[in-house]
PDB file of C-alpha atoms in Angstrom:
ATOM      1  CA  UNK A   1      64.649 100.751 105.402  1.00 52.00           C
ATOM      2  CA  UNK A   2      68.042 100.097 105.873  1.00 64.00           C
ATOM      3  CA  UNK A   3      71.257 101.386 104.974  1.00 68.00           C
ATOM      4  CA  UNK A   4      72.983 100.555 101.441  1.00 84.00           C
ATOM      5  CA  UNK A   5      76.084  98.186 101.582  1.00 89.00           C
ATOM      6  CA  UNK A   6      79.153  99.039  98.929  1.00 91.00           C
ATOM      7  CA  UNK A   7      81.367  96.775  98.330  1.00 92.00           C
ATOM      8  CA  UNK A   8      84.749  97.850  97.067  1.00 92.00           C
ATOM      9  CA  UNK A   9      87.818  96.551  95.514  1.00 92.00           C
ATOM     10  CA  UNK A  10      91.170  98.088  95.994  1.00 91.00           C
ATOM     11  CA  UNK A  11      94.509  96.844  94.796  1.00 93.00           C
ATOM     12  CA  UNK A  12      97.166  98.292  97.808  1.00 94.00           C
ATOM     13  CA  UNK A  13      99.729  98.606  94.892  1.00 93.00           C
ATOM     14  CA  UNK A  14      96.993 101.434  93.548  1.00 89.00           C
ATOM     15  CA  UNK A  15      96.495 103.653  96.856  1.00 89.00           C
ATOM     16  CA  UNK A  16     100.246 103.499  98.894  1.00 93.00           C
ATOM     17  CA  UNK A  17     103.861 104.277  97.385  1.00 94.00           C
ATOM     18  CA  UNK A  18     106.884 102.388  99.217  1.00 97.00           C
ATOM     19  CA  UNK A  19     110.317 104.760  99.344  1.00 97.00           C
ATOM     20  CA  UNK A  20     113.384 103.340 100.043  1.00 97.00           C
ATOM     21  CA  UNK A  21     115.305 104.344 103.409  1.00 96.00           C
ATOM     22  CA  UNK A  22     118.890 105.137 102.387  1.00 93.00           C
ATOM     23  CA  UNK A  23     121.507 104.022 104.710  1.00 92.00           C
ATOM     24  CA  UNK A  24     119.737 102.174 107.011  1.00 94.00           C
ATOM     25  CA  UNK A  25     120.919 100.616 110.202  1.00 96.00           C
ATOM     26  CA  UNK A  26     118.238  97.610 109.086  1.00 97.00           C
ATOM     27  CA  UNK A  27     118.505  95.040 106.345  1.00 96.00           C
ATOM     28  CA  UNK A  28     115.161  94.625 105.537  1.00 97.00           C
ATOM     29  CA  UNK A  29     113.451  97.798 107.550  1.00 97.00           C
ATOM     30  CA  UNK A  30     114.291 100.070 105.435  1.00 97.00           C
ATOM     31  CA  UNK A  31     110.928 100.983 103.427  1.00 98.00           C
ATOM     32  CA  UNK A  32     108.821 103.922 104.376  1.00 96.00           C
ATOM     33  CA  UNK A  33     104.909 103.989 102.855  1.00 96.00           C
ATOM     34  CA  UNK A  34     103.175 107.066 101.725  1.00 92.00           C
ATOM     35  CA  UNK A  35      99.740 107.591  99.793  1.00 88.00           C
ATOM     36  CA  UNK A  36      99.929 108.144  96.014  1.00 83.00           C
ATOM     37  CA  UNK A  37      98.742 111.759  95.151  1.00 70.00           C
ATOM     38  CA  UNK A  38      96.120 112.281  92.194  1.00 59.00           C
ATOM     39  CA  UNK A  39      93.017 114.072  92.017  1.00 49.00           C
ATOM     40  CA  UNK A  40      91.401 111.068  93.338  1.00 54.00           C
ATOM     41  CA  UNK A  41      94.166 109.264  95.109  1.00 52.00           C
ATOM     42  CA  UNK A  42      93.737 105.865  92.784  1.00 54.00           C
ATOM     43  CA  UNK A  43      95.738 104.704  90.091  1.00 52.00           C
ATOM     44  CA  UNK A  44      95.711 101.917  88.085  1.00 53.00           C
ATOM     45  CA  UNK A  45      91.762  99.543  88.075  1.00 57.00           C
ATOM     46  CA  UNK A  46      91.013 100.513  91.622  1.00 60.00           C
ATOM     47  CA  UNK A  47      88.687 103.105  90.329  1.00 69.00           C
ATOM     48  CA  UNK A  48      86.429 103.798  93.453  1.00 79.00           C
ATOM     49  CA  UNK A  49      85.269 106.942  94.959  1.00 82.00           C
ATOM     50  CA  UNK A  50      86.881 107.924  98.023  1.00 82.00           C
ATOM     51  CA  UNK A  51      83.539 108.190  99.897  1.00 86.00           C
ATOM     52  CA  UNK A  52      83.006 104.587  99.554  1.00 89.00           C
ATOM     53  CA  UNK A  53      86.134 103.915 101.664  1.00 91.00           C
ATOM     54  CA  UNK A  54      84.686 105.896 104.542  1.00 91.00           C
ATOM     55  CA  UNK A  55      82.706 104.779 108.119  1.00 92.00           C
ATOM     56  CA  UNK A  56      80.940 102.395 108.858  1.00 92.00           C
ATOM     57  CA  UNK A  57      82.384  98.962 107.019  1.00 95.00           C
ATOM     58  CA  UNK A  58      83.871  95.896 106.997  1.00 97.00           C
ATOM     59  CA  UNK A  59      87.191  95.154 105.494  1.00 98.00           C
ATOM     60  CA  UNK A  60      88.729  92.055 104.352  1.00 98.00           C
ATOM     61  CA  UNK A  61      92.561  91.807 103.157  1.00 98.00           C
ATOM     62  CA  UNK A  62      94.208  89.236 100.855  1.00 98.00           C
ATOM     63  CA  UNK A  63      97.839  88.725  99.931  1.00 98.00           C
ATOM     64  CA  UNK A  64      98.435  85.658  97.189  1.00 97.00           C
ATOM     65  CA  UNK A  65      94.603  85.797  97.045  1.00 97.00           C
ATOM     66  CA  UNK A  66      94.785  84.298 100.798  1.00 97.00           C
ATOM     67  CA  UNK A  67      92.722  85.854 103.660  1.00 98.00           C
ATOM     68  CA  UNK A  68      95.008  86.984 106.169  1.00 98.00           C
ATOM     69  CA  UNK A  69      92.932  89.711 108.264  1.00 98.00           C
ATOM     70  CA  UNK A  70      89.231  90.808 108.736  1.00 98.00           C
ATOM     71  CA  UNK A  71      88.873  94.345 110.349  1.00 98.00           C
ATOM     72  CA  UNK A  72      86.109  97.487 110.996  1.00 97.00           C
ATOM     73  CA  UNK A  73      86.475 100.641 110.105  1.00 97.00           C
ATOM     74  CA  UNK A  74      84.444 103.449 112.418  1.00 94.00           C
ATOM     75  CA  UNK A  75      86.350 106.427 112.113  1.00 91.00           C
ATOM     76  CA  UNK A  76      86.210 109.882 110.912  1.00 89.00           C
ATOM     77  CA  UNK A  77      88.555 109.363 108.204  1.00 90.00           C
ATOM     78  CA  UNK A  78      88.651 106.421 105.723  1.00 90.00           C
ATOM     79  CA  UNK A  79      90.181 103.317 105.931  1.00 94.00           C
ATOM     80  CA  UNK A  80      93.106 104.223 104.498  1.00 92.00           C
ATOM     81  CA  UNK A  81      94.474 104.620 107.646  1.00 90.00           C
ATOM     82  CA  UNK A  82      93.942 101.341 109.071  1.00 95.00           C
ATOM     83  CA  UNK A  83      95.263  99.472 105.796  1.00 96.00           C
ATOM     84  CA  UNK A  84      98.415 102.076 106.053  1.00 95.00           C
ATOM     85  CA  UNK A  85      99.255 100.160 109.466  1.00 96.00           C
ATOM     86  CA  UNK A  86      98.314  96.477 108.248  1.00 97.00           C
ATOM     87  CA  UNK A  87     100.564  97.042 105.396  1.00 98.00           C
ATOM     88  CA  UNK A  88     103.722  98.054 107.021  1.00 97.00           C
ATOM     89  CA  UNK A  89     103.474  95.257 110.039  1.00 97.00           C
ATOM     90  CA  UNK A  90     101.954  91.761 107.269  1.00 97.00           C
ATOM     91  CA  UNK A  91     105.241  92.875 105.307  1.00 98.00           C
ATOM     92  CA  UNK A  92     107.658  93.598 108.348  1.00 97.00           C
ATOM     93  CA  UNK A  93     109.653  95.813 105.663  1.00 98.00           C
ATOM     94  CA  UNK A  94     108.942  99.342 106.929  1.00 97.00           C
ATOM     95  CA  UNK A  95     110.736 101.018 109.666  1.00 93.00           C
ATOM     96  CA  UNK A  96     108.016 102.977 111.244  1.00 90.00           C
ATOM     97  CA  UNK A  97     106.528 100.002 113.247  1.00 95.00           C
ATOM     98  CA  UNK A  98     107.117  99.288 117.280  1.00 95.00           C
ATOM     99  CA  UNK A  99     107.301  95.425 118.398  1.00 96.00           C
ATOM    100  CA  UNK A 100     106.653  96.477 122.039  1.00 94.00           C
ATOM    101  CA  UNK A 101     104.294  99.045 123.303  1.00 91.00           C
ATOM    102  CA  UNK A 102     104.622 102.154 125.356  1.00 86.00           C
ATOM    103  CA  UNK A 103     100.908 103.549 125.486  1.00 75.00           C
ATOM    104  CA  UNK A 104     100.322 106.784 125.253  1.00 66.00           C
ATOM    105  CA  UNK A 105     103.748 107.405 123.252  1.00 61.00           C
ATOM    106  CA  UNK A 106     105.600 108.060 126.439  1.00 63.00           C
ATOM    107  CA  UNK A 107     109.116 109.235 125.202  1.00 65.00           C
ATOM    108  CA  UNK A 108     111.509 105.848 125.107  1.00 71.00           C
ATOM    109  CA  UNK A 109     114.447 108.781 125.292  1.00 65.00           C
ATOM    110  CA  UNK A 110     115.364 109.407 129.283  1.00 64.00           C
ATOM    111  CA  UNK A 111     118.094 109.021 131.495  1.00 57.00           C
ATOM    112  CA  UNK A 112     116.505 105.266 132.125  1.00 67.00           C
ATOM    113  CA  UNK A 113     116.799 104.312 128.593  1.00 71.00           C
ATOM    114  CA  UNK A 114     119.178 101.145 128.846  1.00 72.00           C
ATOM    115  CA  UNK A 115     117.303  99.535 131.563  1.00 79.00           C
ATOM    116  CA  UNK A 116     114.091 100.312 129.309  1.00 86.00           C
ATOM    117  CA  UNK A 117     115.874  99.003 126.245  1.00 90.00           C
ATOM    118  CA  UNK A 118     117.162  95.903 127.800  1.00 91.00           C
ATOM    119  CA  UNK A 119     113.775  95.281 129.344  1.00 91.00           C
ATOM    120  CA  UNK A 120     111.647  95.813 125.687  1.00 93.00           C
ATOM    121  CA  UNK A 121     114.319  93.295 124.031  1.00 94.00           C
ATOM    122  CA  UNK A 122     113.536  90.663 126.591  1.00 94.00           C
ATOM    123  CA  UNK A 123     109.759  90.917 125.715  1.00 95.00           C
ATOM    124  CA  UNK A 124     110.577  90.948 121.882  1.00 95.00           C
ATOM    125  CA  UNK A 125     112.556  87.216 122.469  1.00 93.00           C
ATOM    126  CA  UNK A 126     109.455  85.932 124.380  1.00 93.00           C
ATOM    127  CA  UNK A 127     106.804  87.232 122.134  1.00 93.00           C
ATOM    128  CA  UNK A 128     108.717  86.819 118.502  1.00 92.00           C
ATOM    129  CA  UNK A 129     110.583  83.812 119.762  1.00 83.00           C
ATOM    130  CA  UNK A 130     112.229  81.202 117.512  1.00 74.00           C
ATOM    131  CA  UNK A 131     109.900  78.498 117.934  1.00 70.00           C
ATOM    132  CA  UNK A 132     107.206  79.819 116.083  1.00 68.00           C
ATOM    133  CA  UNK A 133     108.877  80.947 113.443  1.00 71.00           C
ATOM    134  CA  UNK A 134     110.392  78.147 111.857  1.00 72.00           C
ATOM    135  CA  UNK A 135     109.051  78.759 108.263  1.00 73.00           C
ATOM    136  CA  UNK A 136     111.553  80.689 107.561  1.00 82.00           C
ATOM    137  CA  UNK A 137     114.740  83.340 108.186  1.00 91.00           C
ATOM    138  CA  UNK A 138     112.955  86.213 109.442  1.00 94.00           C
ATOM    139  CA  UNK A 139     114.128  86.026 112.908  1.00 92.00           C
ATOM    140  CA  UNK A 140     117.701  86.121 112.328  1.00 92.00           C
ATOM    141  CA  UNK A 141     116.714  88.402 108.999  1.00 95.00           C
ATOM    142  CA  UNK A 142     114.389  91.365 111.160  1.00 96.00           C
ATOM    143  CA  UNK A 143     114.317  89.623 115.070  1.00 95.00           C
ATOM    144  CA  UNK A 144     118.203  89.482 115.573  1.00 94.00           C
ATOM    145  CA  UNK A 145     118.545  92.388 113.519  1.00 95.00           C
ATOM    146  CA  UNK A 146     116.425  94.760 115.928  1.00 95.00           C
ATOM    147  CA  UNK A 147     118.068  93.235 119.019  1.00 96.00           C
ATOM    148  CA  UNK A 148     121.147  94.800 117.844  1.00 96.00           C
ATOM    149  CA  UNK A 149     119.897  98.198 118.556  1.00 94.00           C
ATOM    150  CA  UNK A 150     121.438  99.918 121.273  1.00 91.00           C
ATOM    151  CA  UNK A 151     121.192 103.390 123.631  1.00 86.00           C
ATOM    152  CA  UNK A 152     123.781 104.998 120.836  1.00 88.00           C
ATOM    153  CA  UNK A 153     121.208 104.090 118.405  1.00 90.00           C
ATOM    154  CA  UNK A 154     118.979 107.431 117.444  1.00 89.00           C
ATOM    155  CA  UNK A 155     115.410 108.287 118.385  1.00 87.00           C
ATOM    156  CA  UNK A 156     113.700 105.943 115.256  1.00 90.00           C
ATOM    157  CA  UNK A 157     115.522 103.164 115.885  1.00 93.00           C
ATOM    158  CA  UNK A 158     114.665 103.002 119.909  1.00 91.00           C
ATOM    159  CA  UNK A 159     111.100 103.824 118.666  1.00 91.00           C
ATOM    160  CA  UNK A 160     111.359 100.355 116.228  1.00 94.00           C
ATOM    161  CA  UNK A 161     111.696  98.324 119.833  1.00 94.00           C
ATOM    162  CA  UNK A 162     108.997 100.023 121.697  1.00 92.00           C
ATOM    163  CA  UNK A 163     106.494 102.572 121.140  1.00 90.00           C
ATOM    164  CA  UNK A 164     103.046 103.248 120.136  1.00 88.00           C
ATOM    165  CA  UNK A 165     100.501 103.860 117.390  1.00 87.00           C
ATOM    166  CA  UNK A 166     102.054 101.367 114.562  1.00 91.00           C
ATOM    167  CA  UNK A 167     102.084  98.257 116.795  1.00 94.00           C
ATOM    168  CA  UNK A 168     103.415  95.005 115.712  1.00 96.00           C
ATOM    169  CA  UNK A 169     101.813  91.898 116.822  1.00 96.00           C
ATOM    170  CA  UNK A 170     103.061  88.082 117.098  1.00 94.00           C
ATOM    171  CA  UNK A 171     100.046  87.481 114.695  1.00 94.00           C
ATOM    172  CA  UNK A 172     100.995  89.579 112.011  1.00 96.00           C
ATOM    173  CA  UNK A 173     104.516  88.666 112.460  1.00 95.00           C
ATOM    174  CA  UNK A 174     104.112  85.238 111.532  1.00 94.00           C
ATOM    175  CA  UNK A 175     102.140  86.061 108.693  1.00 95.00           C
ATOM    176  CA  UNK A 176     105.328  87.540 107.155  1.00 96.00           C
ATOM    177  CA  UNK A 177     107.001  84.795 108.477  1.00 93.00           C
ATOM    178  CA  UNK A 178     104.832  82.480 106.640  1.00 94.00           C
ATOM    179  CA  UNK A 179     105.462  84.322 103.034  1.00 96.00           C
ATOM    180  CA  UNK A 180     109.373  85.676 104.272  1.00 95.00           C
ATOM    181  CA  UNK A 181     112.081  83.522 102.601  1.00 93.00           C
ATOM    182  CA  UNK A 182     109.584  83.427  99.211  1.00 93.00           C
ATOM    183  CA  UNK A 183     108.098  86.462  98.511  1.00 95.00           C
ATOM    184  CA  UNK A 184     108.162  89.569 101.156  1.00 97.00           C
ATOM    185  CA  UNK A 185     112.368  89.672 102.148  1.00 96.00           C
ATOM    186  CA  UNK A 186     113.277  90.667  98.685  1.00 95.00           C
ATOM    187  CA  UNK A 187     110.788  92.992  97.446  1.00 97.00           C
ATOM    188  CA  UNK A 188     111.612  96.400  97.047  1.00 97.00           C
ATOM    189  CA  UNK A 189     109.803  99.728  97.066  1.00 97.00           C
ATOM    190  CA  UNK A 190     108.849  98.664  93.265  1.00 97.00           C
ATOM    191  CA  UNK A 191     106.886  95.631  94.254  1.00 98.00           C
ATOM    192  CA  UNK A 192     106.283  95.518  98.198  1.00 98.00           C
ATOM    193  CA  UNK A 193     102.532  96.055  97.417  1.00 97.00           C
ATOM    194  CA  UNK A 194     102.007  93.640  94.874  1.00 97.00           C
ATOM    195  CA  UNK A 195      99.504  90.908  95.884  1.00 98.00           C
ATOM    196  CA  UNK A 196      97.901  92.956  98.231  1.00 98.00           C
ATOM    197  CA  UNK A 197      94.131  94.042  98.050  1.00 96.00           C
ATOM    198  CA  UNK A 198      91.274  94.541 100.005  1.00 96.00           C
ATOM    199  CA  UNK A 199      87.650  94.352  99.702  1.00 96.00           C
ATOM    200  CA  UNK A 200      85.786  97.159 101.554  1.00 96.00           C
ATOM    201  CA  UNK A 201      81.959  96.556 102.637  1.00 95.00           C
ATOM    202  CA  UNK A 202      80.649  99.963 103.908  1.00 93.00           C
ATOM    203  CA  UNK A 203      77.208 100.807 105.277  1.00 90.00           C
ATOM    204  CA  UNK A 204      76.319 104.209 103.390  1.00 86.00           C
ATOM    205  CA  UNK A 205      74.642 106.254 105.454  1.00 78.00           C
ATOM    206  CA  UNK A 206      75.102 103.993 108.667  1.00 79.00           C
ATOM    207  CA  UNK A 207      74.578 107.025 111.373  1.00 77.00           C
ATOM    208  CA  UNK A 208      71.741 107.837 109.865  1.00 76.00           C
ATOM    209  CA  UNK A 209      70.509 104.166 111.298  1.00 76.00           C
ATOM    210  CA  UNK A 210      71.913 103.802 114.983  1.00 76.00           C
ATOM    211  CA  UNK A 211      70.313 104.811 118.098  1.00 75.00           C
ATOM    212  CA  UNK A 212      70.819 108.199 118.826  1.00 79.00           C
ATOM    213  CA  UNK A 213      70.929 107.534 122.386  1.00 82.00           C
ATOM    214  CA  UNK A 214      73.953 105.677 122.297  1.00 84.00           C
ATOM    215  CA  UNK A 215      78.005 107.128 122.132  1.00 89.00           C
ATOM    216  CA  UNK A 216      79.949 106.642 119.354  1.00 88.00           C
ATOM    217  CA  UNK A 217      82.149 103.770 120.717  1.00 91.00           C
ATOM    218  CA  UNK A 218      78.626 102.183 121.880  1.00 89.00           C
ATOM    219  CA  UNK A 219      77.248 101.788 118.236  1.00 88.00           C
ATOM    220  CA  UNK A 220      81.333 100.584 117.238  1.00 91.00           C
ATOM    221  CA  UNK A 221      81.492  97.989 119.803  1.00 91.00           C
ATOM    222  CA  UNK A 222      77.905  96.766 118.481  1.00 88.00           C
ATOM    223  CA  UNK A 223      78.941  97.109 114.825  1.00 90.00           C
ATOM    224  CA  UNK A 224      82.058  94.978 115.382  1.00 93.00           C
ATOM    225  CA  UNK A 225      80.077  92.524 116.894  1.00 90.00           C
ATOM    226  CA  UNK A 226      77.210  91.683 114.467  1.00 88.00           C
ATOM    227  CA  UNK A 227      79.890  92.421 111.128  1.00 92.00           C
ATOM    228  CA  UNK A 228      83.216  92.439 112.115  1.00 95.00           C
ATOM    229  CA  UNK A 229      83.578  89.201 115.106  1.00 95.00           C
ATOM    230  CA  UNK A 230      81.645  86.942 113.354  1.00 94.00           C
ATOM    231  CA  UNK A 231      83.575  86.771 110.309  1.00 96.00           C
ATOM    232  CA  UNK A 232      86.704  86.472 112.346  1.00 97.00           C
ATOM    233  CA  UNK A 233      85.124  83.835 114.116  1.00 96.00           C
ATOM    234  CA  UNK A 234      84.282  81.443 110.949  1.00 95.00           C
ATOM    235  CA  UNK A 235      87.418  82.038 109.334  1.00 96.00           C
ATOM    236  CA  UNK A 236      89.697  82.220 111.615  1.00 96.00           C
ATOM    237  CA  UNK A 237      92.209  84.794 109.701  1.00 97.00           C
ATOM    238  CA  UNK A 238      95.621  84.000 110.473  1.00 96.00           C
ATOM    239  CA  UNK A 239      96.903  87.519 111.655  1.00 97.00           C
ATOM    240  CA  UNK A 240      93.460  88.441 113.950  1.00 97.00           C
ATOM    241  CA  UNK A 241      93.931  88.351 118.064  1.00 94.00           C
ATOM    242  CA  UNK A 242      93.790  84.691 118.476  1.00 93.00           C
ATOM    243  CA  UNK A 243      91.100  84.674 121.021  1.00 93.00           C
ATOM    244  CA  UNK A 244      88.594  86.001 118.814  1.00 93.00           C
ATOM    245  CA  UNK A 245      89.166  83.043 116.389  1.00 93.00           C
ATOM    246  CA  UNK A 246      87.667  79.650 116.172  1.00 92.00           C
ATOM    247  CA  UNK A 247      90.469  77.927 114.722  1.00 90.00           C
ATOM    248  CA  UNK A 248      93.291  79.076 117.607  1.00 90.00           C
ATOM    249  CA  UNK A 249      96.202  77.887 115.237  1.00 88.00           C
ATOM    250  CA  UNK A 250      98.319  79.686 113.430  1.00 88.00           C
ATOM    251  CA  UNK A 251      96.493  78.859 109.751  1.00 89.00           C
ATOM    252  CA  UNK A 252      95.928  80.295 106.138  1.00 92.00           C
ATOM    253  CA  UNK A 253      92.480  78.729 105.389  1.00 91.00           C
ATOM    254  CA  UNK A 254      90.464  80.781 103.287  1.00 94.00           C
ATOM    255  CA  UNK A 255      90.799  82.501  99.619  1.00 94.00           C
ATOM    256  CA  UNK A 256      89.424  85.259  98.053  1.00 95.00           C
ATOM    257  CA  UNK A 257      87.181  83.190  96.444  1.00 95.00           C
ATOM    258  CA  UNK A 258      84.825  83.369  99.566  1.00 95.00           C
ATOM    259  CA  UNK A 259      83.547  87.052  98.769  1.00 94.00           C
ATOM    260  CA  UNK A 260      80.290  86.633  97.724  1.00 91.00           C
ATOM    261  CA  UNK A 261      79.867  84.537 100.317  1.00 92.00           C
ATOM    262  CA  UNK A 262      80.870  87.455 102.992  1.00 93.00           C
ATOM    263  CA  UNK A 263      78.529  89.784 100.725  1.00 90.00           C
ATOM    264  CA  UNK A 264      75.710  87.588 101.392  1.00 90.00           C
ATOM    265  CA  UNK A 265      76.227  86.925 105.111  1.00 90.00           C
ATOM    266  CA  UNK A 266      76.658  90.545 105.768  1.00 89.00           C
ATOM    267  CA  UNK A 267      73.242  91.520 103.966  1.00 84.00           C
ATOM    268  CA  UNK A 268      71.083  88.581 105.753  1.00 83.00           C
ATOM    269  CA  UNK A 269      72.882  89.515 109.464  1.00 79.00           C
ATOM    270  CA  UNK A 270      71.901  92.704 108.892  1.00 76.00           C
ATOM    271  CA  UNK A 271      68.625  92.020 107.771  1.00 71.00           C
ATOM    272  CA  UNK A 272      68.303  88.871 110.891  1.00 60.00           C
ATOM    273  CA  UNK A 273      69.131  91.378 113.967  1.00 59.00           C
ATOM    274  CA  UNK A 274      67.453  93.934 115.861  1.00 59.00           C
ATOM    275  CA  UNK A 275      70.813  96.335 116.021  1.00 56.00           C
ATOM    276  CA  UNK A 276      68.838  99.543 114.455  1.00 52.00           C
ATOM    277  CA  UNK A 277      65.428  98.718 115.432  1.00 52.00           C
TER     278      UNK A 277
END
């Protein structure tokens, strides 16, 4: 026996609400996301059940039906949470994000600050830099824009050059880059989630399948590598870690059209390996 697999369909533009930041310090960072409230948190045709958004799955997101990032979900929660975060760094367009990290969410705020500060900026030029980001204006538009920030600036706007728990990543980055000058730098909290959707594989019932004798993170780490790696292997999704990807340039390859495709390959690796034996 093993465990059913759901797939879901969910339109971002359906789940997440984008609020404008008045009188921000930042051009373009100046959107804040939160979760539309109804009785069952959807709008519009992403009709689903909020229990089929919840551990264990597999997650692919689109924007302009192109693949852009494959992901797991193994929390407690749903995967809300994780899409929350992809949203606001693929878009660059919403101030709660950090370029740099401090782990652990040390306070940036001390009597060190400046030599901090100066030391994070110097990291964002090396790992944003210029050179890959040719496409388009976003490093003069959000890069030179963020440099500006200094130790007068307030709390949120240190926070923007280093911090933790809604990291940026050069990945991601140039995924906005790639769709900046054309379609992302002049949306609006109207229309920042348009073209965004995800399709949600989840396992239903998946504890009721792993070995007992093994921690949670134990079963994760082997979930992400039968169902999550694989896929990012093979399709090489432009803003995944690039050492987990075949193709090690910076490409959009694949479509949305290549769902039932995923469907299938999840079902027969599932059905090939030994994981819940």
């Amino acid at each position: 026996m093993s465990p059913n697999i759901i797939k879901s369909h969910i339109y971002a533009k359906d789940i997440f609400k984008a609020e404008k930041i008045h009188n921000s310090k930042l051009k373009y960072l100046n959107l804040k996301i939160r979760k539309k409230k109804n009785k069952s948190i959807f709008q519009g045709s992403s009709d689903i059940p909020r229990t089929s958004l919840e551990s264990w799955g597999v997650y692919f997101m689109f924007f302009k039906t192109s693949l852009i990032y494959v992901g797991s979900y193994c929390g407690k929660k749903t995967v809300l949470e994780r899409w929350e975060k992809h949203l606001k760094t693929d878009t660059t367009r919403f101030q709660r994000i950090n370029f740099e990290v401090i782990n652990g969410k040390a306070p940036f705020i001390d009597q060190d600050r400046l030599e901090k500060l100066e030391f994070f900026k110097n990291k964002i030029i090396i790992n944003y830099g210029k050179k890959d980001l040719k496409k388009s204006n976003i490093y003069k538009d959000i890069i030179e824009d963020i440099l500006s920030i200094n130790s007068s600036f307030s709390k949120k706007y240190l926070q923007i050059i280093a911090n933790d728990g809604n990291n940026h990543s050069p990945n991601r980055f140039r995924v906005a880059n790639y769709f900046w000058d054309d379609h992302l730098k002049n949306r609006g909290e109207d229309n920042i989630f348009n073209d965004f959707e995800f399709f949600y594989f989840k396992f239903e019932n998946f504890k009721n399948f792993v070995s007992k004798n093994s921690s949670h993170e134990e079963n994760k780490k082997k979930f992400q590598k039968f169902f999550e790696k694989p896929f990012i292997k093979k399709f090489s999704p432009p803003a995944n870690a690039t050492e987990d990807k075949k193709n090690k340039e910076f490409k959009i390859i694949q479509n949305i059209s290549i769902i039932n495709e995923i469907e299938d390959e999840l079902r027969k690796s599932y059905d090939g390996q030994s994981f819940f034996g």
